[in-house]
Amino acid sequence: MRTAGFLLIMKIKTELIPLILCTACLHPEPKERDQLLHILFNLIKRPDDEQRQMILTGCVAFARHVGPTRVEAELLPQCWEQINHKYPERRLLVAEACGALAPYLPKEIRSSLVLSMLQQMLMEDKADLVREAVIKSLGIIMAYIDDPDKYLQGFELQMSALNDPSERVINATHQVFLPAFAAWTTELGTLQSHLIPTLLSNIEKILRDGEHGLDEHKLHLHLSAMQSLIPPLFALVLKNAPFASKAKLQGEVPQIEVTRFPRPASPLQDVATIIGSREQLSVLLQLYDNQLEYEGTTGWENLLWVVNQLLPHLIETVGKINVASASCVHDFSRYFWRLCRTFGKIFTNTKVKPQFQEILRLSEEAVDVSDTAGNGVLTKATVPIYATGVLTCYNQEEDRKLLVGFLEDVMTTLSLSHAPLDSLKASFVELGANPAYHELLLTVLWYGVVHTSALVRCTAARMFELLVKGVNEILVAQRVVPALITLSSDPEISVRIATIPAFGTIMETVTQRELLERVKMQLASFLEDPQYHDQHSLHMEIIKTFGRVGPNAEPRFRDEFVLPNLHKLAISNNQQAVDTKRLDIAIQLFEAYSALSCCFISEELMVCHFLPGLKCLRTDMEHLSPEHEVILSSMIKECELKVENRTVQEPQSSMSIAASLVSEDTKTRFLNKMGQLSTSGAMLANVFQRKK
């Protein structure tokens, strides 16, 4: 009954809105009008979306009828009174009203009082919904402001909005505020002279400040803003082109290809919307491509700025990026991809690619391999960003061939010069995230598999490890494993050793029984073939791989292969006469056993392999590293106690062996000791908290 009464009251209140507004419009007494508008804004305690829209619609009708002077004198004071109201719904109404009333206010008030009100709410309001509404209203305000002196204030508001903690606010900034602000900067001539250069300078500062810890989120926000400015930048280039005066709509206009432009984040970022219509854009695009292909860019100031200032600045900045930052590489790649797709294939081929190629110098017949050592550009993020941000923009056969050739040249040059492979790895990680490029990447690696240089074959073997996790099992069976088997019988032992991490990753990720058996046989041959008996580097790689993949591999493989072979390697290491080699293997074994301790290990395996292996390892550490020996002794003691006291009932399969076997006292001693060790401290500090 109470609910029905409440709904009836709300209905009556809603129906009062037009009556109040009509009376406020027509009443001759200012004081009475003020009271009526006060009632309107306070009629509903917490207006919902529909009720707010009714009030706003009424306010707009009022504004149209009474004119700018009365809107300023009568409606705006009501908004100002509510700006700090305790209910967010009321503040939301104010934020929305500022945008809805913008076209009906005197221009001086729009760029002063209203802008100040919205600025205050953006900075101070704690409700995400309110700040989101503020951003949308700011977008409307920007479309009406014509005072150049307000540009810097608008820029500061934009930067504040981009740094807002709320994703809703940031999305609204990209969808509404940025496009509107960019349109204004285009009119003012500050898009190329201030807005984009300032954002780029901020990006450079973030990269400089991030030498000891990059703020990837802040960088992402700035690059997203740069992406949002690509459509207005291209529209500016078209509108100020030498052919702009010839762009007349005559006869039938050809359709623009659906895939010609990247999908815009909002309709306001659609190039056709910015230009005025798809028909007008179509005419301009035809003239644009013709001008680039046959007539050049002489006198085309806006495009020359992109070619001669923006692109070199961007490419220089890219060279300063830490290639290990995957998110940073991805964001810059997306920026270049959108830039190239928006400006078109001719622009990409004639203006963008040559600038990258000049920097990378892979187009020359003779590459100076010594140049890639140290800080050479081929070791920088320039490589993955060019490969994934520029060479993937278009997907014709010649485009794919160019990408394949580039990656092959990079792999060859880095390998022959003994340079770090980080840039090539970053390219594979970024491209490998898209299944459409898996075949292409396998083609590149096969080039490495059959290369005449063992250094290149070694690189190819190591690159397979990066690709295995993302490739479907059919490709693994048909393309990856045969290539690795070929490399595993290579004349050079270094190439054979380089296949081990990839074989391990296959054991960690693949489910096909036949495939797993083939890989297991290959790993077994490395362990059992007499020719590898004294291969220290091979044993190091196998133990390291076992420690990395063992916790995630199929339990049967871990139980029947990994643990028994670790035990054998631990026994063998007891007989090693060279102390340096013995310590190397012992430390790798220590890390592998520590990693595997997080898995469920049956009592039989604990007794037959895990504990005996730990005891062999303790024997090594007694002579070579007493700090490790103390930890191993604690682990062994607790394992033995647990085995002795184990009941018939099986432990929970999800229980970490380390967590269940080691007492709090032992755990404390272990962690205290780990702080003194020089190896694997970060990884082992959490060993007892990890779960299978």
XYZ file of C-alpha atoms in Angstrom:
692
model
C 0.000 0.000 0.000
C 2.811 2.370 0.935
C 4.640 1.587 -2.324
C 1.545 2.330 -4.386
C 1.094 5.629 -2.555
C 4.721 6.560 -3.160
C 4.440 5.835 -6.891
C 1.274 7.933 -7.076
C 3.017 10.866 -5.405
C 5.995 10.550 -7.782
C 3.631 10.494 -10.777
C 1.900 13.623 -9.559
C 5.229 15.359 -8.985
C 6.431 14.427 -12.475
C 3.249 15.773 -14.028
C 3.814 19.052 -12.169
C 7.048 19.740 -14.068
C 5.489 21.202 -17.253
C 3.002 23.166 -15.176
C 5.741 24.721 -13.044
C 7.819 25.595 -16.099
C 4.917 27.134 -18.010
C 4.041 29.258 -15.019
C 7.683 30.283 -14.533
C 7.894 31.268 -18.184
C 4.799 33.458 -18.101
C 4.659 34.861 -14.573
C 5.366 38.626 -14.517
C 6.982 38.702 -11.044
C 10.726 37.769 -10.906
C 10.440 36.711 -7.254
C 7.603 34.293 -8.020
C 9.490 32.882 -11.008
C 12.519 32.302 -8.789
C 10.386 30.409 -6.251
C 8.824 28.284 -8.994
C 12.226 27.325 -10.447
C 13.472 26.580 -6.931
C 10.509 24.214 -6.509
C 11.353 22.600 -9.879
C 14.929 21.781 -8.900
C 13.861 20.529 -5.456
C 10.652 18.789 -6.503
C 12.130 15.286 -6.466
C 14.622 14.403 -3.733
C 16.714 12.010 -5.861
C 15.567 12.191 -9.494
C 16.246 9.082 -11.589
C 17.371 9.152 -15.248
C 13.872 9.555 -16.650
C 12.934 12.276 -14.177
C 16.144 14.200 -14.831
C 15.490 14.042 -18.571
C 12.004 15.459 -18.016
C 13.388 18.329 -15.947
C 16.147 19.017 -18.501
C 13.703 18.920 -21.403
C 11.555 21.429 -19.549
C 14.557 23.639 -18.836
C 15.534 23.642 -22.525
C 11.965 24.569 -23.509
C 12.040 27.354 -20.896
C 15.379 28.600 -22.257
C 14.156 28.671 -25.848
C 11.129 30.671 -24.817
C 12.657 33.245 -22.477
C 16.058 33.880 -24.131
C 19.702 34.014 -22.898
C 19.328 36.857 -20.398
C 16.631 35.192 -18.305
C 18.376 31.790 -18.535
C 21.459 33.409 -17.025
C 19.491 35.313 -14.391
C 16.923 32.666 -13.406
C 18.060 29.115 -14.268
C 21.806 29.279 -13.626
C 21.447 30.412 -9.964
C 19.316 27.287 -9.319
C 22.116 25.138 -10.740
C 24.723 26.953 -8.644
C 22.737 26.294 -5.447
C 22.751 22.540 -6.132
C 26.427 22.191 -7.090
C 27.439 20.796 -3.675
C 24.178 19.028 -2.819
C 24.552 15.934 -0.641
C 22.678 13.731 -3.119
C 24.707 12.801 -6.251
C 21.487 12.644 -8.309
C 20.982 16.380 -7.726
C 24.597 17.193 -8.629
C 24.191 15.006 -11.691
C 21.200 17.132 -12.704
C 23.360 20.265 -12.425
C 26.171 18.746 -14.529
C 23.738 17.708 -17.255
C 21.904 21.056 -17.144
C 25.153 22.948 -17.821
C 25.515 21.126 -21.124
C 21.824 21.178 -22.065
C 21.559 24.941 -21.471
C 24.865 25.856 -23.159
C 23.339 26.814 -26.537
C 20.903 29.194 -24.834
C 23.349 31.132 -22.673
C 25.249 34.336 -23.486
C 28.667 33.321 -24.883
C 30.511 35.224 -22.136
C 28.694 33.196 -19.466
C 29.438 29.896 -21.238
C 33.170 30.534 -21.193
C 33.259 31.955 -17.671
C 30.660 30.952 -15.088
C 29.494 27.673 -16.640
C 33.037 26.575 -17.470
C 34.095 27.371 -13.891
C 31.157 25.420 -12.451
C 32.048 22.347 -14.502
C 35.729 22.703 -13.651
C 34.919 22.786 -9.949
C 32.743 19.682 -10.208
C 35.370 17.795 -12.208
C 38.038 18.538 -9.604
C 35.964 18.090 -6.450
C 32.999 15.767 -7.001
C 33.594 12.267 -5.664
C 30.856 10.552 -7.708
C 32.074 8.978 -10.971
C 28.658 9.419 -12.589
C 28.694 13.138 -11.869
C 32.197 13.635 -13.268
C 31.239 11.611 -16.336
C 28.274 13.961 -16.908
C 30.600 16.940 -16.362
C 32.892 15.663 -19.142
C 29.996 15.295 -21.564
C 28.796 18.808 -20.779
C 32.330 20.129 -21.233
C 32.295 18.580 -24.696
C 29.173 20.587 -25.521
C 30.643 23.755 -24.018
C 33.803 23.329 -26.133
C 31.666 23.284 -29.269
C 30.393 26.783 -28.415
C 33.404 28.539 -26.894
C 35.085 30.972 -29.267
C 37.359 32.809 -26.837
C 40.998 31.854 -27.686
C 42.057 32.915 -24.179
C 40.173 29.913 -22.781
C 42.269 27.406 -24.766
C 44.797 26.696 -22.006
C 42.011 26.252 -19.455
C 40.368 23.763 -21.798
C 43.691 21.950 -22.238
C 44.183 21.670 -18.479
C 40.646 20.324 -18.098
C 41.363 17.734 -20.757
C 44.551 16.597 -19.006
C 42.713 16.381 -15.664
C 39.997 14.308 -17.303
C 42.532 11.933 -18.869
C 44.126 11.390 -15.446
C 40.807 10.780 -13.692
C 40.754 7.559 -11.631
C 37.427 6.486 -13.136
C 37.312 4.473 -16.369
C 33.863 5.946 -17.063
C 35.248 9.463 -16.998
C 38.205 8.542 -19.219
C 35.911 6.849 -21.759
C 33.654 9.903 -21.840
C 36.738 12.064 -22.375
C 37.732 10.049 -25.462
C 34.218 9.827 -26.825
C 33.007 13.398 -26.271
C 35.420 15.908 -24.742
C 38.561 15.182 -26.789
C 36.811 15.249 -30.208
C 35.057 18.505 -29.310
C 38.251 20.057 -27.967
C 40.197 18.871 -31.039
C 37.618 20.540 -33.299
C 38.187 23.803 -31.463
C 41.979 23.475 -31.643
C 41.639 22.921 -35.386
C 39.851 26.256 -35.670
C 42.433 27.956 -33.454
C 45.372 26.377 -35.289
C 46.727 24.803 -32.087
C 46.189 21.101 -32.898
C 49.596 20.865 -34.584
C 51.285 23.756 -32.815
C 50.409 22.891 -29.210
C 47.997 20.024 -28.415
C 49.766 17.100 -30.123
C 53.334 18.366 -29.419
C 52.494 18.855 -25.739
C 51.083 15.351 -25.421
C 54.189 13.987 -27.147
C 56.452 15.958 -24.797
C 54.537 14.544 -21.841
C 55.060 11.027 -23.232
C 58.797 11.654 -23.500
C 58.861 12.899 -19.913
C 57.004 9.775 -18.720
C 59.595 7.624 -20.502
C 62.484 9.622 -19.013
C 61.032 9.480 -15.522
C 60.365 5.766 -15.960
C 63.951 4.638 -16.316
C 63.670 3.072 -12.861
C 59.977 2.207 -13.045
C 57.711 3.171 -15.938
C 54.209 4.451 -15.173
C 52.590 2.289 -17.852
C 49.059 3.416 -17.004
C 49.913 7.084 -17.421
C 51.695 6.345 -20.687
C 48.668 4.399 -21.924
C 46.367 7.331 -21.185
C 48.543 9.763 -23.128
C 48.934 7.456 -26.104
C 45.185 6.821 -26.119
C 44.677 10.580 -26.295
C 47.154 10.747 -29.185
C 45.175 8.005 -30.936
C 41.936 9.954 -30.449
C 43.538 12.926 -32.190
C 44.462 11.016 -35.370
C 41.035 11.480 -37.077
C 40.907 15.278 -36.530
C 44.549 15.505 -37.623
C 43.772 13.678 -40.868
C 40.656 15.811 -41.408
C 42.806 18.926 -40.961
C 45.255 17.630 -43.582
C 42.401 16.998 -46.046
C 40.661 20.336 -45.457
C 43.883 22.293 -46.003
C 45.200 20.267 -48.948
C 46.157 21.912 -52.271
C 43.152 20.191 -53.857
C 40.614 21.221 -51.183
C 39.026 23.864 -53.417
C 38.469 21.267 -56.169
C 36.577 18.874 -53.892
C 33.109 19.387 -55.337
C 30.292 16.841 -55.203
C 29.520 16.113 -58.844
C 27.703 13.069 -60.187
C 27.913 9.667 -58.544
C 30.384 9.495 -55.679
C 32.174 6.155 -55.130
C 31.638 4.398 -51.814
C 34.416 4.414 -49.224
C 35.610 0.901 -48.403
C 34.245 -0.319 -45.079
C 37.762 -1.169 -43.873
C 39.350 2.095 -45.084
C 39.451 3.593 -41.582
C 39.873 1.964 -38.155
C 36.648 1.754 -36.183
C 36.278 5.055 -34.276
C 35.820 5.076 -30.502
C 32.726 7.235 -30.998
C 30.811 8.861 -33.886
C 32.553 12.140 -33.041
C 35.877 10.500 -33.994
C 34.577 9.362 -37.382
C 36.518 11.205 -40.100
C 33.310 11.516 -42.163
C 31.573 13.232 -39.243
C 34.466 15.679 -38.853
C 34.577 16.411 -42.604
C 30.806 16.808 -42.877
C 29.610 13.778 -44.849
C 30.819 10.479 -46.303
C 30.243 11.815 -49.811
C 32.499 14.813 -49.236
C 35.101 12.577 -47.583
C 35.012 10.182 -50.556
C 35.782 12.995 -52.993
C 38.616 14.279 -50.798
C 40.125 10.783 -50.455
C 40.313 10.320 -54.229
C 42.083 13.644 -54.627
C 44.319 12.864 -51.606
C 45.572 9.554 -53.014
C 46.110 11.097 -56.446
C 48.056 14.018 -54.970
C 50.328 11.707 -52.953
C 50.971 9.351 -55.846
C 51.499 11.798 -58.692
C 51.872 15.389 -57.505
C 53.731 15.282 -54.163
C 53.418 17.361 -51.018
C 54.937 20.707 -52.005
C 53.148 23.545 -50.235
C 50.990 21.155 -48.227
C 51.958 22.528 -44.817
C 49.681 20.414 -42.632
C 50.839 17.138 -44.187
C 54.476 18.243 -44.258
C 54.225 18.847 -40.507
C 53.135 15.216 -40.061
C 55.948 13.949 -42.325
C 58.790 16.205 -41.219
C 58.010 16.857 -37.571
C 55.540 14.402 -36.057
C 56.881 11.175 -37.598
C 60.601 11.825 -36.882
C 59.717 12.871 -33.325
C 57.648 9.706 -32.798
C 60.313 7.429 -34.277
C 62.994 9.035 -32.104
C 60.777 8.546 -29.032
C 60.164 4.904 -29.917
C 63.922 4.313 -29.868
C 63.996 5.322 -26.183
C 61.380 2.805 -25.061
C 62.358 -0.145 -22.913
C 61.657 -3.045 -25.244
C 60.908 -5.255 -22.238
C 57.733 -3.253 -21.504
C 55.152 -5.274 -23.468
C 52.291 -2.862 -22.737
C 54.369 0.127 -23.870
C 55.328 -1.619 -27.117
C 51.678 -2.586 -27.653
C 50.377 0.954 -27.105
C 52.887 2.519 -29.492
C 52.194 -0.210 -32.062
C 48.467 0.527 -31.877
C 49.166 4.229 -32.338
C 51.259 3.700 -35.480
C 48.742 1.177 -36.809
C 45.903 3.691 -36.478
C 48.010 6.496 -37.927
C 48.992 4.429 -40.970
C 45.485 3.050 -41.533
C 43.951 6.521 -41.289
C 46.467 8.246 -43.578
C 46.313 5.408 -46.084
C 48.494 2.883 -47.874
C 50.276 5.316 -50.212
C 51.220 7.536 -47.265
C 52.399 4.487 -45.274
C 54.543 3.177 -48.137
C 56.026 6.501 -49.208
C 56.278 8.476 -45.964
C 56.277 6.145 -42.933
C 58.185 3.034 -44.048
C 61.133 4.943 -45.564
C 61.732 6.813 -42.290
C 61.803 3.579 -40.287
C 63.958 1.849 -42.914
C 66.462 4.675 -42.843
C 66.803 4.275 -39.080
C 66.913 0.469 -39.138
C 69.160 0.300 -42.227
C 68.067 -3.229 -43.040
C 67.269 -2.191 -46.588
C 70.992 -1.881 -47.349
C 72.654 -4.854 -49.014
C 75.488 -5.013 -46.534
C 74.472 -4.657 -42.917
C 77.186 -3.776 -40.446
C 76.489 -6.449 -37.862
C 78.776 -4.835 -35.325
C 76.409 -1.857 -35.187
C 73.714 -3.921 -33.511
C 75.868 -4.689 -30.502
C 75.401 -2.553 -27.428
C 72.828 0.146 -28.035
C 72.146 -0.442 -31.741
C 68.670 0.468 -32.934
C 67.907 -3.160 -33.867
C 67.912 -4.025 -30.187
C 65.379 -1.290 -29.380
C 61.581 -1.122 -29.381
C 61.805 0.405 -32.875
C 61.871 -3.145 -34.277
C 58.646 -4.552 -32.742
C 56.779 -1.250 -33.205
C 57.727 -1.070 -36.891
C 56.903 -4.751 -37.397
C 53.578 -4.759 -35.581
C 52.470 -1.147 -35.923
C 53.440 -0.413 -39.532
C 54.077 -3.635 -41.447
C 50.792 -5.225 -40.304
C 48.590 -2.319 -41.416
C 47.840 -3.890 -44.767
C 47.450 -7.569 -45.492
C 48.122 -8.135 -49.183
C 50.664 -10.735 -50.246
C 53.389 -8.132 -50.783
C 52.738 -6.705 -47.301
C 53.115 -10.107 -45.655
C 56.280 -10.801 -47.642
C 57.757 -7.511 -46.453
C 56.980 -8.395 -42.821
C 58.467 -11.889 -43.204
C 61.593 -10.488 -44.850
C 62.015 -7.856 -42.147
C 61.762 -10.377 -39.300
C 64.164 -12.740 -41.075
C 66.690 -9.917 -41.541
C 66.391 -8.875 -37.893
C 66.823 -12.459 -36.691
C 69.880 -12.943 -38.904
C 71.540 -9.654 -38.013
C 70.987 -9.949 -34.262
C 72.227 -13.553 -34.271
C 75.376 -12.907 -36.295
C 76.274 -9.898 -34.165
C 75.659 -11.743 -30.852
C 73.234 -8.950 -29.893
C 70.366 -9.308 -27.380
C 67.212 -10.835 -28.892
C 64.728 -8.772 -26.867
C 63.462 -6.748 -29.842
C 62.813 -9.894 -31.895
C 61.119 -11.560 -28.929
C 58.885 -8.511 -28.408
C 57.878 -8.685 -32.090
C 56.975 -12.358 -31.759
C 55.000 -11.788 -28.543
C 52.986 -8.918 -30.069
C 52.343 -10.689 -33.376
C 51.808 -14.058 -31.712
C 48.859 -12.669 -29.751
C 46.933 -12.729 -33.057
C 46.419 -16.256 -34.515
C 46.334 -14.722 -38.004
C 50.124 -14.321 -37.791
C 51.051 -17.775 -36.479
C 51.709 -19.253 -39.939
C 53.770 -16.215 -40.866
C 55.897 -16.477 -37.721
C 56.450 -20.185 -38.337
C 57.636 -19.328 -41.851
C 60.165 -16.907 -40.345
C 61.382 -19.540 -37.895
C 61.717 -22.208 -40.576
C 64.017 -19.772 -42.417
C 66.115 -19.827 -39.245
C 65.946 -23.615 -38.916
C 67.560 -24.153 -42.349
C 69.977 -21.200 -42.158
C 73.645 -21.922 -42.835
C 74.761 -20.178 -39.622
C 74.506 -22.081 -36.347
C 73.977 -18.739 -34.585
C 70.766 -18.141 -36.560
C 69.585 -21.738 -36.052
C 70.196 -21.302 -32.331
C 68.039 -18.148 -32.293
C 65.249 -19.925 -34.184
C 65.283 -22.736 -31.624
C 64.910 -20.290 -28.748
C 62.147 -18.331 -30.483
C 59.951 -21.436 -30.729
C 59.503 -21.304 -26.960
C 57.677 -17.954 -27.276
C 55.347 -19.235 -29.969
C 54.319 -22.589 -28.511
C 51.879 -21.287 -25.880
C 49.720 -19.370 -28.342
C 49.730 -21.774 -31.302
C 47.017 -24.404 -31.665
C 48.051 -28.034 -31.200
C 47.643 -28.888 -34.899
C 50.311 -26.342 -35.823
C 52.480 -27.509 -32.938
C 52.273 -31.077 -34.253
C 52.684 -30.217 -37.934
C 55.141 -27.322 -37.852
C 56.741 -26.780 -34.448
C 57.745 -30.252 -33.288
C 59.203 -31.331 -36.690
C 61.305 -28.143 -36.752
C 62.531 -28.735 -33.198
C 63.312 -32.396 -33.939
C 65.374 -31.213 -36.924
C 67.247 -28.752 -34.715
C 67.731 -31.326 -31.951
C 69.985 -33.328 -34.293
C 71.926 -30.268 -35.469
C 75.709 -30.692 -35.900
C 76.238 -27.849 -33.409
C 75.630 -28.769 -29.761
C 74.620 -25.160 -28.945
C 71.664 -25.460 -31.348
C 70.552 -28.735 -29.778
C 70.707 -27.211 -26.304
C 68.654 -24.223 -27.487
C 65.699 -26.523 -28.311
C 65.275 -27.683 -24.694
C 63.175 -24.717 -23.385
C 60.758 -25.073 -26.314
C 60.418 -28.831 -25.743
C 59.730 -28.094 -22.090
C 57.046 -25.536 -22.939
C 55.332 -28.114 -25.185
C 55.224 -30.520 -22.230
C 53.662 -27.716 -20.193
C 50.939 -26.725 -22.650
C 50.055 -29.560 -25.063
C 47.531 -32.326 -24.272
C 47.956 -34.720 -27.230
C 49.404 -37.953 -25.868
C 51.320 -38.879 -29.037
C 52.897 -35.435 -29.245
C 53.913 -35.507 -25.598
C 55.556 -38.903 -26.063
C 57.617 -37.624 -29.011
C 58.864 -34.698 -26.954
C 59.495 -36.887 -23.922
C 61.592 -39.250 -26.073
C 63.683 -36.346 -27.321
C 64.311 -35.048 -23.800
C 65.130 -38.588 -22.695
C 67.730 -38.878 -25.477
C 69.417 -35.713 -24.185
C 69.611 -37.272 -20.730
C 70.552 -40.832 -21.683
C 72.742 -40.579 -24.800
C 76.391 -41.078 -23.752
C 77.531 -38.233 -26.032
C 75.826 -35.788 -23.637
C 77.304 -37.270 -20.471
C 79.741 -34.380 -19.916
C 77.657 -31.605 -21.472
C 77.466 -29.174 -18.575
C 75.454 -26.502 -20.478
C 72.897 -29.075 -21.635
C 72.324 -30.350 -18.102
C 71.966 -26.783 -16.821
C 69.314 -26.040 -19.459
C 67.386 -29.247 -18.742
C 67.311 -28.667 -14.976
C 66.284 -25.036 -15.483
C 63.506 -26.146 -17.846
C 62.299 -28.833 -15.418
C 62.060 -26.228 -12.659
C 60.137 -23.842 -14.912
C 57.610 -26.223 -16.481
C 57.429 -28.986 -13.868
C 54.825 -27.342 -11.582
C 52.438 -26.772 -14.509
C 53.147 -29.884 -16.581
C 50.932 -32.951 -16.690
C 51.304 -34.753 -13.312
C 52.202 -38.040 -15.002
C 55.083 -36.413 -16.892
C 56.285 -34.761 -13.690
C 56.048 -37.978 -11.658
C 57.435 -40.417 -14.215
C 60.028 -38.237 -15.902
C 60.935 -34.978 -14.176
C 61.393 -36.151 -10.566
C 63.306 -39.383 -11.406
C 65.636 -37.529 -13.770
C 66.275 -34.730 -11.302
C 67.222 -37.439 -8.818
C 69.685 -38.943 -11.352
C 71.182 -35.549 -12.103
C 71.592 -34.877 -8.371
C 73.393 -38.248 -7.940
C 75.615 -37.510 -10.930
C 76.498 -34.083 -9.625
C 77.885 -35.612 -6.425
C 80.629 -37.105 -8.611
C 81.493 -33.847 -10.394
C 85.170 -33.056 -9.810
C 85.108 -29.401 -10.937
C 83.694 -27.309 -8.085
C 82.469 -24.435 -10.264
C 80.445 -26.790 -12.461
C 79.205 -28.691 -9.441
C 77.964 -25.482 -7.806
C 76.278 -24.338 -11.042
C 74.281 -27.569 -11.263
C 73.576 -27.601 -7.515
C 72.069 -24.105 -7.614
C 69.894 -25.018 -10.608
C 68.767 -28.177 -8.812
C 68.003 -26.164 -5.685
C 65.765 -23.820 -7.680
C 64.068 -26.719 -9.479
C 63.334 -28.591 -6.235
C 62.069 -25.384 -4.644
C 59.686 -24.819 -7.547
C 58.476 -28.428 -7.549
C 57.849 -28.365 -3.813
C 54.596 -26.559 -4.528
C 53.177 -29.671 -6.231
C 51.436 -32.661 -4.679
C 54.003 -35.448 -4.469
C 52.903 -38.957 -3.557
C 54.465 -40.795 -0.644
C 56.147 -43.260 -3.014
C 57.753 -40.520 -5.077
C 58.695 -38.630 -1.954
C 60.548 -41.666 -0.606
C 62.028 -42.902 -3.894
C 63.047 -39.680 -5.646
C 62.218 -36.363 -3.984
C 63.920 -36.957 -0.615
C 66.934 -38.843 -2.057
C 67.429 -36.039 -4.576
C 67.324 -33.431 -1.817
C 69.869 -35.432 0.201
C 72.260 -35.630 -2.774
C 71.841 -31.915 -3.233
C 72.554 -31.332 0.460
C 75.811 -33.240 0.055
C 76.867 -30.781 -2.657
C 75.830 -27.764 -0.644
C 77.678 -28.909 2.499
C 80.910 -28.333 0.612
C 79.937 -25.497 -1.705
C 77.208 -23.332 -0.113
C 76.488 -23.758 3.623
C 73.592 -21.255 3.490
C 71.733 -23.479 1.044
C 72.615 -26.558 3.098
C 70.821 -25.156 6.168
C 67.613 -24.684 4.190
C 67.867 -28.110 2.569
C 68.367 -29.781 5.953
C 65.198 -28.122 7.262
C 63.227 -29.213 4.199
C 64.493 -32.781 4.426
C 63.741 -33.044 8.137
C 60.180 -31.818 7.762
C 59.573 -34.065 4.734
C 60.795 -37.103 6.672
C 58.590 -36.289 9.666
C 55.592 -35.881 7.434
C 56.200 -39.190 5.680
C 56.559 -40.978 9.037
C 53.365 -39.475 10.435
C 51.269 -39.696 7.274
C 47.970 -41.473 7.815
C 46.146 -43.732 5.403
C 43.976 -40.801 4.362
C 45.422 -38.916 1.370
C 46.162 -35.202 1.768
C 44.152 -32.701 -0.203
C 45.461 -32.625 -3.743
C 45.462 -28.840 -3.818
C 47.597 -28.566 -0.691
C 51.098 -27.292 -1.305
C 53.672 -29.874 -0.193
C 55.858 -27.100 1.118
C 53.000 -25.503 3.006
C 51.877 -28.790 4.526
C 55.329 -30.201 5.321
C 57.123 -27.231 6.727
C 56.379 -25.846 10.152
C 56.037 -22.120 10.793
C 59.356 -22.132 12.620
C 61.158 -23.785 9.714
C 59.437 -21.476 7.254
C 60.663 -18.452 9.210
C 64.224 -19.785 9.299
C 64.029 -20.524 5.581
C 62.869 -17.042 4.638
C 65.417 -15.392 6.937
C 68.197 -17.351 5.289
C 66.900 -16.567 1.801
C 67.582 -12.891 2.362
C 71.286 -13.765 2.668
C 71.464 -15.781 -0.558
C 72.593 -14.259 -3.801
C 70.572 -16.547 -6.064
C 66.828 -16.788 -6.694
C 65.811 -14.820 -3.613
C 62.766 -13.185 -5.202
C 61.403 -16.446 -6.572
C 61.993 -18.509 -3.474
C 60.610 -15.974 -1.028
C 57.087 -17.082 -1.958
C 57.778 -20.772 -2.411
C 55.637 -21.825 0.553
C 52.659 -19.699 -0.448
C 52.326 -20.952 -4.024
C 49.565 -23.386 -4.941
C 49.479 -26.003 -7.642
